[in-house]
Short mmCIF file of C-alpha atoms and ligand atoms in Angstrom, two decimals:
data_model
loop_
_atom_site.label_atom_id
_atom_site.label_comp_id
_atom_site.label_asym_id
_atom_site.label_seq_id
_atom_site.Cartn_x
_atom_site.Cartn_y
_atom_site.Cartn_z
CA MET J 1 -13.10 15.70 -0.24
CA THR J 2 -15.81 14.77 2.17
CA GLY J 3 -16.14 12.32 4.98
CA PHE J 4 -19.08 9.96 5.01
CA ALA J 5 -22.14 11.16 6.84
CA ASP J 6 -24.61 13.55 5.31
CA GLU J 7 -22.28 15.62 3.21
CA ARG J 8 -23.25 14.54 -0.25
CA GLN J 9 -23.05 16.30 -3.55
CA MET J 10 -25.78 15.28 -5.96
CA ALA J 11 -25.19 17.92 -8.64
CA GLY J 12 -22.52 20.27 -9.95
CA PHE J 13 -18.80 19.76 -10.41
CA LYS J 14 -17.30 17.13 -8.11
CA ASP J 15 -14.02 17.37 -6.22
CA PHE J 16 -13.05 13.98 -7.54
CA TYR J 17 -14.23 11.01 -9.48
CA GLN J 18 -12.68 8.17 -11.35
CA PHE J 19 -14.17 6.47 -14.39
CA SER J 20 -13.03 3.50 -16.43
CA ALA J 21 -14.73 1.49 -19.19
CA PRO J 22 -11.89 -0.19 -21.09
CA THR J 23 -13.61 -3.29 -22.53
CA ARG J 24 -13.71 -3.51 -26.31
CA VAL J 25 -17.32 -4.25 -27.18
CA ILE J 26 -18.54 -5.73 -30.41
CA ALA J 27 -22.29 -5.90 -30.79
CA GLY J 28 -24.60 -7.01 -33.55
CA ARG J 29 -25.79 -10.07 -35.41
CA ASP J 30 -24.01 -13.32 -36.35
CA LEU J 31 -21.00 -12.62 -34.17
CA LEU J 32 -20.66 -16.04 -32.52
CA ALA J 33 -18.95 -17.41 -35.61
CA SER J 34 -16.27 -14.73 -35.38
CA ALA J 35 -15.47 -15.25 -31.68
CA GLY J 36 -11.99 -16.55 -32.50
CA PHE J 37 -11.25 -13.89 -35.11
CA GLU J 38 -12.10 -11.17 -32.58
CA PHE J 39 -10.45 -12.80 -29.56
CA ALA J 40 -7.18 -13.22 -31.49
CA LYS J 41 -6.91 -9.42 -31.52
CA GLU J 42 -6.73 -9.51 -27.72
CA GLY J 43 -3.74 -11.83 -27.73
CA ALA J 44 -5.54 -15.16 -27.28
CA ARG J 45 -3.95 -18.22 -28.92
CA ARG J 46 -5.16 -21.26 -27.01
CA VAL J 47 -8.55 -20.77 -25.41
CA LEU J 48 -10.29 -22.37 -22.44
CA LEU J 49 -14.03 -22.09 -23.06
CA VAL J 50 -16.01 -21.75 -19.81
CA SER J 51 -19.76 -22.37 -19.70
CA ASP J 52 -22.48 -24.37 -17.96
CA ALA J 53 -24.61 -27.43 -18.67
CA VAL J 54 -27.75 -25.46 -19.53
CA ILE J 55 -25.94 -23.40 -22.17
CA ARG J 56 -24.27 -26.52 -23.49
CA ALA J 57 -27.67 -28.14 -24.00
CA THR J 58 -28.80 -25.24 -26.19
CA GLY J 59 -26.02 -25.93 -28.68
CA LEU J 60 -24.43 -22.52 -28.08
CA VAL J 61 -21.19 -23.99 -26.71
CA ASP J 62 -20.60 -25.95 -29.88
CA ARG J 63 -21.32 -22.92 -32.05
CA VAL J 64 -18.88 -20.75 -30.13
CA ALA J 65 -16.24 -23.51 -30.02
CA GLU J 66 -16.48 -23.69 -33.80
CA GLY J 67 -16.18 -19.90 -33.97
CA VAL J 68 -13.00 -20.10 -31.90
CA THR J 69 -11.26 -22.61 -34.16
CA ASP J 70 -12.61 -20.99 -37.34
CA GLY J 71 -10.75 -17.85 -36.24
CA GLY J 72 -7.48 -19.78 -36.20
CA LEU J 73 -7.30 -20.21 -32.43
CA GLU J 74 -6.79 -23.48 -30.63
CA LEU J 75 -9.37 -24.78 -28.22
CA ALA J 76 -7.50 -25.98 -25.12
CA ALA J 77 -10.61 -27.42 -23.45
CA ILE J 78 -14.25 -26.82 -22.67
CA PHE J 79 -15.34 -26.53 -19.04
CA ASP J 80 -19.14 -26.72 -18.94
CA ALA J 81 -19.85 -27.40 -15.26
CA VAL J 82 -20.13 -23.95 -13.67
CA PRO J 83 -22.92 -24.17 -11.05
CA GLN J 84 -25.75 -21.66 -10.51
CA ASP J 85 -23.60 -19.78 -7.99
CA SER J 86 -19.90 -19.84 -8.64
CA ASP J 87 -17.70 -21.01 -5.77
CA GLY J 88 -14.05 -21.23 -4.79
CA ALA J 89 -13.74 -24.92 -5.69
CA VAL J 90 -15.05 -24.50 -9.20
CA VAL J 91 -12.80 -21.54 -10.03
CA ALA J 92 -9.78 -23.49 -8.73
CA GLN J 93 -10.83 -26.39 -10.96
CA ILE J 94 -11.07 -24.11 -14.01
CA ALA J 95 -7.68 -22.53 -13.30
CA ALA J 96 -6.11 -25.99 -12.94
CA LEU J 97 -7.69 -27.13 -16.19
CA ALA J 98 -6.27 -24.08 -17.95
CA ARG J 99 -2.79 -24.97 -16.71
CA GLU J 100 -3.09 -28.68 -17.55
CA THR J 101 -4.28 -28.00 -21.07
CA GLY J 102 -1.81 -25.21 -21.83
CA ALA J 103 -4.49 -22.54 -22.26
CA ASP J 104 -3.36 -18.92 -22.47
CA SER J 105 -6.76 -17.24 -22.40
CA PHE J 106 -10.37 -17.60 -21.21
CA LEU J 107 -13.63 -17.27 -23.09
CA ALA J 108 -16.75 -17.18 -20.90
CA LEU J 109 -20.10 -18.06 -22.47
CA GLY J 110 -22.96 -17.75 -19.99
CA GLY J 111 -24.62 -15.58 -17.36
CA GLY J 112 -23.13 -13.82 -14.34
CA SER J 113 -21.95 -16.97 -12.60
CA VAL J 114 -20.09 -18.27 -15.65
CA MET J 115 -18.45 -14.93 -16.38
CA ASP J 116 -17.49 -14.36 -12.73
CA SER J 117 -16.04 -17.89 -12.58
CA ALA J 118 -13.88 -17.19 -15.62
CA LYS J 119 -12.72 -13.87 -14.15
CA VAL J 120 -11.61 -15.41 -10.87
CA ALA J 121 -10.19 -18.54 -12.54
CA ASN J 122 -8.09 -16.18 -14.66
CA LEU J 123 -6.92 -14.44 -11.50
CA LEU J 124 -5.85 -17.74 -9.90
CA PHE J 125 -4.31 -18.89 -13.21
CA THR J 126 -2.21 -15.72 -13.41
CA HIS J 127 -1.38 -14.99 -9.77
CA GLY J 128 -2.08 -18.26 -7.89
CA GLY J 129 -3.70 -18.50 -4.47
CA SER J 130 -7.31 -19.34 -3.65
CA ALA J 131 -10.36 -17.25 -4.48
CA ARG J 132 -11.06 -16.32 -0.86
CA GLU J 133 -7.51 -14.98 -0.44
CA TRP J 134 -8.28 -12.37 -3.09
CA GLU J 135 -11.48 -11.13 -1.47
CA GLY J 136 -11.62 -7.36 -1.33
CA TYR J 137 -11.39 -4.34 -3.57
CA TYR J 138 -8.40 -3.09 -5.55
CA GLY J 139 -6.10 -5.65 -3.94
CA LEU J 140 -4.66 -7.31 -7.06
CA PRO J 141 -0.91 -7.14 -7.70
CA ARG J 142 0.47 -3.95 -9.15
CA ALA J 143 3.86 -2.96 -10.46
CA ASP J 144 6.26 -0.78 -8.44
CA ASP J 145 5.53 -2.18 -5.00
CA GLY J 146 1.79 -1.88 -5.45
CA ALA J 147 1.81 1.76 -6.51
CA GLY J 148 2.03 1.22 -10.26
CA ARG J 149 -0.04 -0.26 -13.05
CA ALA J 150 -2.24 -3.24 -12.21
CA LEU J 151 -0.55 -6.36 -13.59
CA GLU J 152 -2.46 -7.79 -16.51
CA LEU J 153 -4.27 -11.09 -16.30
CA ALA J 154 -4.52 -13.47 -19.25
CA PRO J 155 -6.89 -12.33 -22.02
CA LEU J 156 -10.55 -12.81 -21.10
CA ALA J 157 -13.50 -12.47 -23.45
CA CYS J 158 -17.16 -12.77 -22.45
CA ILE J 159 -20.26 -13.66 -24.40
CA PRO J 160 -23.21 -13.00 -22.06
CA THR J 161 -26.26 -15.22 -22.41
CA THR J 162 -28.39 -13.07 -20.09
CA ALA J 163 -28.97 -9.33 -20.34
CA GLY J 164 -28.49 -8.40 -16.72
CA THR J 165 -25.36 -8.56 -14.62
CA GLY J 166 -23.13 -6.71 -17.07
CA SER J 167 -20.23 -8.78 -15.75
CA GLU J 168 -18.83 -8.84 -19.31
CA VAL J 169 -17.59 -5.27 -18.81
CA SER J 170 -17.44 -4.95 -15.01
CA PHE J 171 -14.54 -4.91 -12.55
CA ALA J 172 -16.06 -7.28 -10.00
CA ALA J 173 -16.83 -10.96 -9.50
CA VAL J 174 -19.13 -12.54 -6.91
CA ILE J 175 -18.19 -15.91 -5.48
CA LYS J 176 -20.13 -18.04 -3.01
CA ASP J 177 -18.48 -19.53 0.06
CA ARG J 178 -20.65 -22.62 0.51
CA GLU J 179 -19.45 -23.45 4.01
CA ALA J 180 -19.85 -19.92 5.39
CA HIS J 181 -23.11 -19.25 3.45
CA VAL J 182 -21.85 -15.90 2.24
CA LYS J 183 -21.12 -14.39 -1.12
CA TYR J 184 -17.99 -12.33 -1.36
CA GLN J 185 -16.65 -9.94 -3.94
CA ILE J 186 -13.35 -9.51 -5.66
CA GLY J 187 -13.06 -6.21 -7.47
CA ASP J 188 -10.20 -4.58 -9.33
CA PHE J 189 -9.51 -3.05 -12.71
CA ALA J 190 -7.45 -6.01 -13.90
CA LEU J 191 -10.58 -8.21 -13.72
CA ILE J 192 -12.37 -6.17 -16.38
CA PRO J 193 -12.68 -8.40 -19.46
CA ARG J 194 -10.81 -7.31 -22.57
CA LEU J 195 -13.58 -8.18 -25.01
CA ALA J 196 -17.36 -8.46 -24.80
CA ILE J 197 -19.35 -9.95 -27.66
CA LEU J 198 -23.00 -8.89 -27.55
CA ASP J 199 -25.04 -11.01 -29.93
CA PRO J 200 -28.76 -11.63 -29.33
CA ALA J 201 -28.30 -15.14 -30.70
CA ALA J 202 -26.72 -15.91 -27.32
CA THR J 203 -29.87 -14.91 -25.42
CA LEU J 204 -32.59 -16.30 -27.70
CA THR J 205 -32.95 -19.45 -25.60
CA LEU J 206 -33.21 -17.44 -22.37
CA PRO J 207 -36.66 -18.12 -20.83
CA PRO J 208 -38.93 -15.08 -20.30
CA ALA J 209 -38.78 -15.28 -16.50
CA LEU J 210 -34.99 -15.06 -16.58
CA ALA J 211 -35.04 -12.30 -19.17
CA ALA J 212 -37.36 -10.41 -16.84
CA SER J 213 -35.36 -10.82 -13.63
CA THR J 214 -31.96 -10.16 -15.19
CA GLY J 215 -33.45 -7.18 -17.02
CA MET J 216 -34.67 -5.77 -13.71
CA ASP J 217 -31.15 -6.16 -12.34
CA ALA J 218 -29.91 -4.02 -15.23
CA MET J 219 -32.65 -1.46 -14.57
CA THR J 220 -31.62 -1.33 -10.91
CA HIS J 221 -28.00 -0.73 -11.93
CA ALA J 222 -29.04 2.17 -14.15
CA ILE J 223 -31.29 3.81 -11.55
CA GLU J 224 -29.02 3.23 -8.54
CA GLY J 225 -25.97 4.22 -10.57
CA TYR J 226 -27.56 7.54 -11.45
CA VAL J 227 -28.80 8.31 -7.93
CA SER J 228 -25.76 7.14 -5.96
CA ARG J 229 -23.58 9.50 -3.96
CA ASP J 230 -20.76 8.19 -6.17
CA TRP J 231 -22.58 9.35 -9.34
CA ASN J 232 -20.40 11.12 -11.87
CA ALA J 233 -20.91 12.75 -15.23
CA HIS J 234 -19.27 10.00 -17.26
CA ALA J 235 -21.27 7.30 -15.50
CA ASP J 236 -24.47 9.34 -15.91
CA ALA J 237 -24.14 9.11 -19.67
CA TYR J 238 -24.11 5.33 -19.42
CA ALA J 239 -26.90 5.10 -16.84
CA LEU J 240 -29.29 7.37 -18.70
CA HIS J 241 -28.92 5.71 -22.06
CA ALA J 242 -29.14 2.29 -20.45
CA LEU J 243 -32.44 3.29 -18.86
CA ALA J 244 -33.78 4.60 -22.16
CA LEU J 245 -32.95 1.30 -23.87
CA ILE J 246 -34.45 -0.74 -21.03
CA HIS J 247 -37.62 1.34 -21.17
CA ALA J 248 -37.93 0.76 -24.90
CA ASN J 249 -36.99 -2.93 -24.97
CA LEU J 250 -37.42 -4.84 -21.71
CA GLU J 251 -41.10 -5.76 -21.99
CA ARG J 252 -40.73 -6.80 -25.63
CA ALA J 253 -37.60 -8.82 -24.83
CA VAL J 254 -39.57 -10.71 -22.16
CA HIS J 255 -42.87 -11.21 -23.98
CA SER J 256 -41.42 -11.83 -27.45
CA PRO J 257 -38.27 -13.89 -26.94
CA ALA J 258 -37.73 -14.17 -30.70
CA ASP J 259 -37.54 -10.38 -31.05
CA GLU J 260 -33.87 -10.16 -31.87
CA SER J 261 -33.77 -6.41 -31.82
CA ALA J 262 -35.31 -6.17 -28.33
CA ARG J 263 -33.08 -8.93 -26.99
CA GLY J 264 -30.02 -7.34 -28.59
CA ASN J 265 -30.81 -3.92 -27.22
CA MET J 266 -31.26 -5.38 -23.73
CA LEU J 267 -27.78 -6.92 -23.99
CA ILE J 268 -26.41 -3.50 -24.84
CA ALA J 269 -28.44 -1.85 -22.08
CA ALA J 270 -27.16 -4.27 -19.46
CA SER J 271 -23.55 -3.66 -20.41
CA LEU J 272 -24.08 0.11 -20.31
CA ALA J 273 -25.96 -0.01 -17.00
CA ILE J 274 -23.19 -1.77 -15.08
CA VAL J 275 -20.51 0.78 -15.97
CA PRO J 276 -21.34 3.28 -13.18
CA THR J 277 -20.61 0.53 -10.63
CA THR J 278 -16.95 0.62 -11.61
CA SER J 279 -16.99 4.15 -10.16
CA GLY J 280 -18.67 2.72 -7.06
CA ALA J 281 -22.13 3.99 -7.97
CA LEU J 282 -24.88 1.76 -6.52
CA GLY J 283 -27.24 1.94 -3.56
CA ILE J 284 -29.36 0.17 -0.98
CA ALA J 285 -31.67 -1.71 -3.33
CA HIS J 286 -28.57 -3.83 -3.85
CA SER J 287 -27.77 -3.84 -0.11
CA LEU J 288 -31.30 -5.10 0.59
CA SER J 289 -31.14 -7.69 -2.18
CA HIS J 290 -27.74 -9.25 -1.46
CA PRO J 291 -28.80 -10.86 1.85
CA CYS J 292 -32.08 -12.04 0.25
CA GLY J 293 -29.86 -14.01 -2.11
CA ALA J 294 -27.42 -15.19 0.53
CA LEU J 295 -30.04 -16.27 3.11
CA TYR J 296 -33.09 -17.19 0.99
CA ASP J 297 -31.62 -17.93 -2.45
CA VAL J 298 -33.81 -15.25 -3.98
CA PRO J 299 -32.45 -14.65 -7.50
CA HIS J 300 -30.59 -11.34 -7.57
CA GLY J 301 -32.75 -9.72 -10.25
CA VAL J 302 -36.00 -10.80 -8.55
CA ALA J 303 -34.82 -9.34 -5.23
CA ASN J 304 -33.90 -6.07 -6.93
CA ALA J 305 -37.26 -5.90 -8.70
CA ILE J 306 -38.98 -6.18 -5.32
CA ASN J 307 -36.64 -3.87 -3.39
CA LEU J 308 -36.15 -1.10 -5.93
CA PRO J 309 -39.51 0.73 -5.63
CA GLY J 310 -39.36 1.07 -1.83
CA THR J 311 -35.74 2.19 -2.07
CA ILE J 312 -36.69 4.96 -4.49
CA GLU J 313 -39.48 6.22 -2.21
CA TYR J 314 -37.17 6.17 0.78
CA ASN J 315 -34.27 7.92 -0.97
CA ALA J 316 -36.40 10.52 -2.72
CA ALA J 317 -37.79 11.60 0.65
CA GLY J 318 -34.22 12.18 1.84
CA GLY J 319 -33.74 15.56 0.20
CA ASP J 320 -34.58 17.76 -2.79
CA ASP J 321 -31.13 17.13 -4.24
CA ILE J 322 -31.85 13.39 -4.36
CA ALA J 323 -35.39 13.88 -5.65
CA ALA J 324 -34.00 16.07 -8.45
CA ARG J 325 -31.96 13.14 -9.74
CA TYR J 326 -35.02 10.86 -9.69
CA ARG J 327 -36.91 13.60 -11.55
CA ASP J 328 -34.39 13.31 -14.41
CA LEU J 329 -35.18 9.61 -14.61
CA ALA J 330 -38.95 10.11 -14.42
CA GLU J 331 -38.71 12.60 -17.28
CA LEU J 332 -36.64 10.21 -19.35
CA LEU J 333 -39.34 7.57 -18.81
CA GLY J 334 -41.99 10.08 -19.86
CA LEU J 335 -43.75 9.96 -16.49
CA GLU J 336 -46.02 12.78 -15.36
CA SER J 337 -44.91 13.63 -11.86
CA ALA J 338 -47.10 16.34 -10.50
CA GLY J 339 -46.78 14.94 -6.99
CA GLU J 340 -43.91 13.17 -5.26
CA VAL J 341 -41.43 12.03 -7.87
CA GLY J 342 -40.31 9.08 -5.73
CA GLN J 343 -43.88 7.79 -5.56
CA THR J 344 -44.42 8.26 -9.30
CA LEU J 345 -41.26 6.45 -10.25
CA ALA J 346 -41.79 3.66 -7.71
CA ASP J 347 -45.36 3.08 -8.93
CA HIS J 348 -44.15 2.91 -12.51
CA ILE J 349 -41.60 0.26 -11.57
CA ARG J 350 -44.16 -1.73 -9.58
CA GLY J 351 -46.38 -1.76 -12.66
CA LEU J 352 -43.49 -2.88 -14.85
CA VAL J 353 -42.58 -5.69 -12.46
CA VAL J 354 -46.18 -6.96 -12.57
CA SER J 355 -46.29 -6.78 -16.36
CA LEU J 356 -43.06 -8.79 -16.52
CA GLY J 357 -44.69 -11.51 -14.43
CA LEU J 358 -42.21 -11.24 -11.56
CA PRO J 359 -43.08 -11.47 -7.86
CA THR J 360 -43.66 -8.12 -6.19
CA ARG J 361 -43.36 -9.10 -2.52
CA LEU J 362 -40.61 -10.72 -0.48
CA SER J 363 -43.17 -13.06 1.16
CA GLN J 364 -43.75 -14.57 -2.30
CA VAL J 365 -40.12 -15.65 -2.48
CA GLY J 366 -39.84 -17.23 0.96
CA VAL J 367 -38.76 -14.31 3.15
CA THR J 368 -40.49 -14.16 6.54
CA GLU J 369 -40.89 -11.39 9.10
CA ALA J 370 -38.76 -13.39 11.52
CA GLY J 371 -35.89 -13.25 9.06
CA ILE J 372 -35.73 -9.47 8.95
CA PRO J 373 -33.10 -8.92 11.68
CA ALA J 374 -30.62 -11.16 9.88
CA LEU J 375 -31.39 -9.45 6.56
CA VAL J 376 -30.86 -6.02 8.13
CA GLU J 377 -27.55 -7.21 9.55
CA GLY J 378 -26.39 -8.16 6.07
CA ALA J 379 -27.72 -5.02 4.40
CA MET J 380 -26.14 -2.63 6.92
CA GLY J 381 -22.75 -4.24 6.30
CA ASP J 382 -23.05 -4.15 2.53
CA ALA J 383 -20.61 -1.88 0.73
CA CYS J 384 -23.49 -0.50 -1.39
CA THR J 385 -24.95 1.11 1.74
CA LEU J 386 -21.95 3.45 1.91
CA VAL J 387 -22.66 4.92 -1.51
CA ASN J 388 -26.43 5.29 -1.12
CA PRO J 389 -27.49 8.94 -1.30
CA ARG J 390 -29.41 8.79 1.98
CA VAL J 391 -27.70 7.32 5.06
CA PRO J 392 -30.00 4.59 6.39
CA THR J 393 -30.30 3.41 9.97
CA ALA J 394 -30.85 -0.25 10.74
CA GLU J 395 -34.46 0.62 11.59
CA ASP J 396 -34.90 2.28 8.17
CA LEU J 397 -33.74 -0.89 6.45
CA ALA J 398 -35.98 -3.05 8.65
CA GLU J 399 -38.94 -0.87 7.68
CA LEU J 400 -38.06 -1.21 3.98
CA TYR J 401 -38.02 -5.00 4.34
CA ARG J 402 -41.31 -4.98 6.28
CA ARG J 403 -43.01 -2.90 3.62
CA ALA J 404 -41.73 -5.22 0.91
CA LEU J 405 -42.93 -8.39 2.67
CA MET E 2 6.61 15.80 5.10
CA THR E 3 4.45 13.35 7.00
CA TYR E 4 2.30 14.12 10.01
CA PHE E 5 3.93 11.56 12.28
CA LYS E 6 7.71 11.49 12.67
CA ASP E 7 7.97 7.84 13.77
CA ASP E 8 5.94 4.78 14.72
CA GLN E 9 5.81 5.90 18.34
CA GLU E 10 3.86 9.00 17.31
CA VAL E 11 1.46 6.83 15.32
CA TYR E 12 0.83 4.74 18.43
CA GLN E 13 0.64 7.78 20.67
CA TYR E 14 -2.12 9.41 18.61
CA LEU E 15 -3.88 6.88 16.35
CA GLY E 16 -3.19 4.02 18.74
CA GLN E 17 -4.59 6.01 21.64
CA LEU E 18 -7.72 6.76 19.62
CA PHE E 19 -8.41 3.04 19.13
CA LEU E 20 -7.78 2.38 22.82
CA ASP E 21 -10.22 5.15 23.76
CA LEU E 22 -12.86 3.88 21.33
CA LEU E 23 -12.76 0.39 22.73
CA ALA E 24 -13.02 1.78 26.26
CA ASP E 25 -16.12 3.79 25.36
CA GLU E 26 -19.26 2.18 26.75
CA GLU E 27 -21.48 3.43 23.98
CA LEU E 28 -19.24 3.06 20.93
CA ALA E 29 -17.28 -0.06 21.80
CA PRO E 30 -20.19 -2.55 21.47
CA LYS E 31 -21.09 -1.07 18.07
CA PHE E 32 -17.55 -1.49 16.79
CA ARG E 33 -17.22 -4.96 18.32
CA ALA E 34 -20.34 -6.01 16.40
CA ALA E 35 -18.05 -6.19 13.36
CA ASN E 36 -16.87 -9.56 14.69
CA THR E 37 -13.47 -9.49 13.14
CA ILE E 38 -9.81 -8.79 13.73
CA VAL E 39 -8.56 -5.94 11.60
CA GLN E 40 -4.96 -4.95 11.07
CA TYR E 41 -4.02 -1.49 9.90
CA CYS E 42 -0.65 -1.57 8.16
CA TYR E 43 0.70 1.93 7.89
CA HIS E 44 3.54 3.23 5.76
CA ASN E 45 5.49 6.46 6.31
CA PRO E 46 6.25 5.84 9.08
CA GLU E 47 6.12 2.03 9.06
CA SER E 48 3.78 0.96 11.84
CA GLN E 49 0.97 -1.44 12.54
CA ILE E 50 -2.13 -1.44 14.71
CA THR E 51 -4.18 -4.61 15.16
CA VAL E 52 -7.65 -4.38 16.64
CA LYS E 53 -9.80 -7.22 17.90
CA LEU E 54 -13.48 -6.44 17.46
CA MET E 55 -15.43 -9.49 18.63
CA ALA E 56 -18.98 -9.15 19.90
CA ALA E 57 -18.69 -11.50 22.84
CA GLN E 58 -15.18 -10.56 23.90
CA GLU E 59 -13.24 -7.64 25.29
CA GLY E 60 -11.72 -5.41 22.67
CA GLN E 61 -7.97 -5.56 22.18
CA VAL E 62 -5.58 -3.12 20.52
CA ASP E 63 -2.02 -4.20 19.74
CA LEU E 64 0.39 -1.44 18.80
CA GLY E 65 3.22 -2.91 16.74
CA PRO E 66 3.91 -6.67 16.80
CA THR E 67 0.92 -8.84 17.63
CA ARG E 68 -0.14 -12.42 18.14
CA LEU E 69 -3.61 -11.71 16.82
CA GLU E 70 -4.34 -13.17 13.41
CA PRO E 71 -6.07 -10.50 11.33
CA GLU E 72 -9.00 -11.39 9.10
CA VAL E 73 -9.05 -8.01 7.36
CA VAL E 74 -5.90 -6.09 6.47
CA MET E 75 -6.13 -2.41 5.55
CA THR E 76 -2.92 -0.88 4.18
CA MET E 77 -2.42 2.86 3.80
CA ASP E 78 -0.09 5.75 4.53
CA ALA E 79 -0.26 6.83 8.16
CA ASP E 80 -1.17 10.26 6.78
CA THR E 81 -4.27 8.81 5.10
CA ALA E 82 -5.32 7.18 8.39
CA HIS E 83 -4.75 10.45 10.23
CA ARG E 84 -6.80 12.40 7.70
CA PHE E 85 -9.53 9.75 7.83
CA TRP E 86 -10.00 10.19 11.57
CA LEU E 87 -10.25 13.93 11.04
CA GLY E 88 -13.14 13.32 8.61
CA LYS E 89 -11.16 14.30 5.52
CA VAL E 90 -11.11 11.02 3.59
CA ASN E 91 -13.90 9.48 1.55
CA VAL E 92 -13.24 5.78 2.02
CA THR E 93 -14.82 4.53 -1.20
CA VAL E 94 -12.80 7.05 -3.18
CA ALA E 95 -9.60 6.23 -1.30
CA LEU E 96 -10.14 2.53 -2.03
CA ALA E 97 -10.75 3.23 -5.71
CA ARG E 98 -7.63 5.38 -5.96
CA GLY E 99 -5.53 2.79 -4.19
CA GLN E 100 -4.79 5.11 -1.26
CA ILE E 101 -6.30 2.43 0.96
CA LYS E 102 -5.76 -1.24 0.12
CA ALA E 103 -8.14 -3.72 1.62
CA LYS E 104 -7.75 -7.49 1.92
CA GLY E 105 -10.29 -9.91 3.29
CA PRO E 106 -14.00 -9.48 4.07
CA VAL E 107 -13.83 -5.74 3.73
CA ALA E 108 -17.58 -5.28 4.20
CA LYS E 109 -17.06 -6.09 7.89
CA ILE E 110 -14.97 -2.94 8.19
CA LEU E 111 -16.85 -0.76 5.72
CA ARG E 112 -19.97 -1.17 7.86
CA LEU E 113 -18.11 0.65 10.63
CA VAL E 114 -17.46 3.71 8.50
CA PRO E 115 -20.79 5.44 9.25
CA LEU E 116 -20.11 4.89 12.97
CA THR E 117 -16.88 6.82 12.80
CA LYS E 118 -18.43 10.23 12.23
CA PRO E 119 -18.88 11.08 15.94
CA VAL E 120 -15.26 10.11 16.46
CA PHE E 121 -13.82 12.84 14.22
CA PRO E 122 -14.22 15.72 16.73
CA ARG E 123 -12.98 13.42 19.46
CA TYR E 124 -9.74 12.76 17.61
CA LYS E 125 -9.26 16.45 17.02
CA ALA E 126 -9.84 17.20 20.70
CA GLN E 127 -7.45 14.44 21.70
CA LEU E 128 -4.70 15.96 19.54
CA GLN E 129 -5.34 19.41 20.94
CA ALA E 130 -5.28 18.13 24.50
CA ALA E 131 -1.91 16.56 23.80
CA GLY E 132 -0.59 19.92 22.65
CA ARG E 133 -0.55 18.77 19.02
CA GLY E 134 -3.16 21.09 17.57
CA ASP E 135 -0.76 21.42 14.63
CA LEU E 136 -1.66 17.86 13.59
CA ALA E 137 -5.37 18.72 13.53
CA GLU E 138 -4.80 21.23 10.73
CA VAL E 139 -4.86 19.19 7.52
FE1 LIG L 10 -27.01 -6.17 -9.55
#
């Protein structure tokens, strides 16, 4: 086992890795009506449905609520007030509502914020405390004095309405601390939802701009997952197929919102692409993007779309072993890379971002040169920096921000 | 068999390392930039080291009981801590395996991990100087 530093292993048989993808996934058409039938198999009896006002306005909440009761489950209550960024107060409110209404399970219908809210509300519902007290990784209660099996939370099912975060199968939740202006993470295996229902009917009302930005988040997960120092063979299988699906479907899913097959395949791609992160596989595109969100409210997917190309160029120049991994991806995308593979791949992604109609520069989304030191501060301290294949200095990150301005 | 026979040995070796780090003119400001108070709770043997890392203040290391209120708590076997400072532990893996448990704003501490690399040979040398070269063989 290695220390941190420059000892990385980008190919071959690893000394150690850990992989987990336990969520039961059902994917296909006309699944919203069977939400209750499917969730019953996970032990749900009386369901708290968690969503937001935008989703409610599309009529999706009512359809899913009907699906819950049609399946013989009781609907304890509907909470439809999750904000754009989930926070500690809202998850406490959801947990309290679950207790008051005698719910025994949670069904999240929405994007990343809704799903993360349901995850953390479930945590508070099961184990008590406040969200901030649970900040950290792998800190949830376990049997046998903390050494045994992670204690189960109440059943949680997710129906994503964006094809991006992959929270419906992931081990983490992001919560905003509104007073401290930071987003913090809670990550542990027990947070992984038991059931994910992937039905394009849930994303048909998603506007093209959101389909584009969340899709670029998924693409960033696939690429960073594959070229992380915490890559592993199991996770590679997920990352590579996710990228193939994104390549084949993202543009269509954005430009033809009614294309059910493209939208459905993007849902599947997003839930495949997030899986490597449960092994810790990500990188500095995410480190660069997190503070853009925290300090400038740049949507996560938009920030990734801007930061990913520069990250690839920077990492690929860090060694032949890293470039070899990017070469796999370039080949999968059918790119001719006679020259520098990092450049080829980065240019391809820049072209894609333009075709999706997303901003390509940080200056277009409100970031200024004067803000770079604070951004670098955040990015250096981001956990994703530790698993990036190349070890960046603060000056490296500053240069990446400057070039992306 | 554990590396340290009692809490006093933990303080004598790991504790001394923290004291040395915070006395180092070059390294101390970098570690203090974390702006937090971190407590390392060790098992086998039971022991506890609390470190104040605040940018504008002197560093402080409390071996055993403390009045400092930690923001981040890292729990692990003393052996894991020992092996970490010898460069033998991958922190992200140890977190994922549950060998290190982290509570609180962990990113504040994870950002220090890359800074620890130059400390590994120093810890080894410190053990050897104390006549405990046996501990450096892991
Ligand atoms: Fe992401």
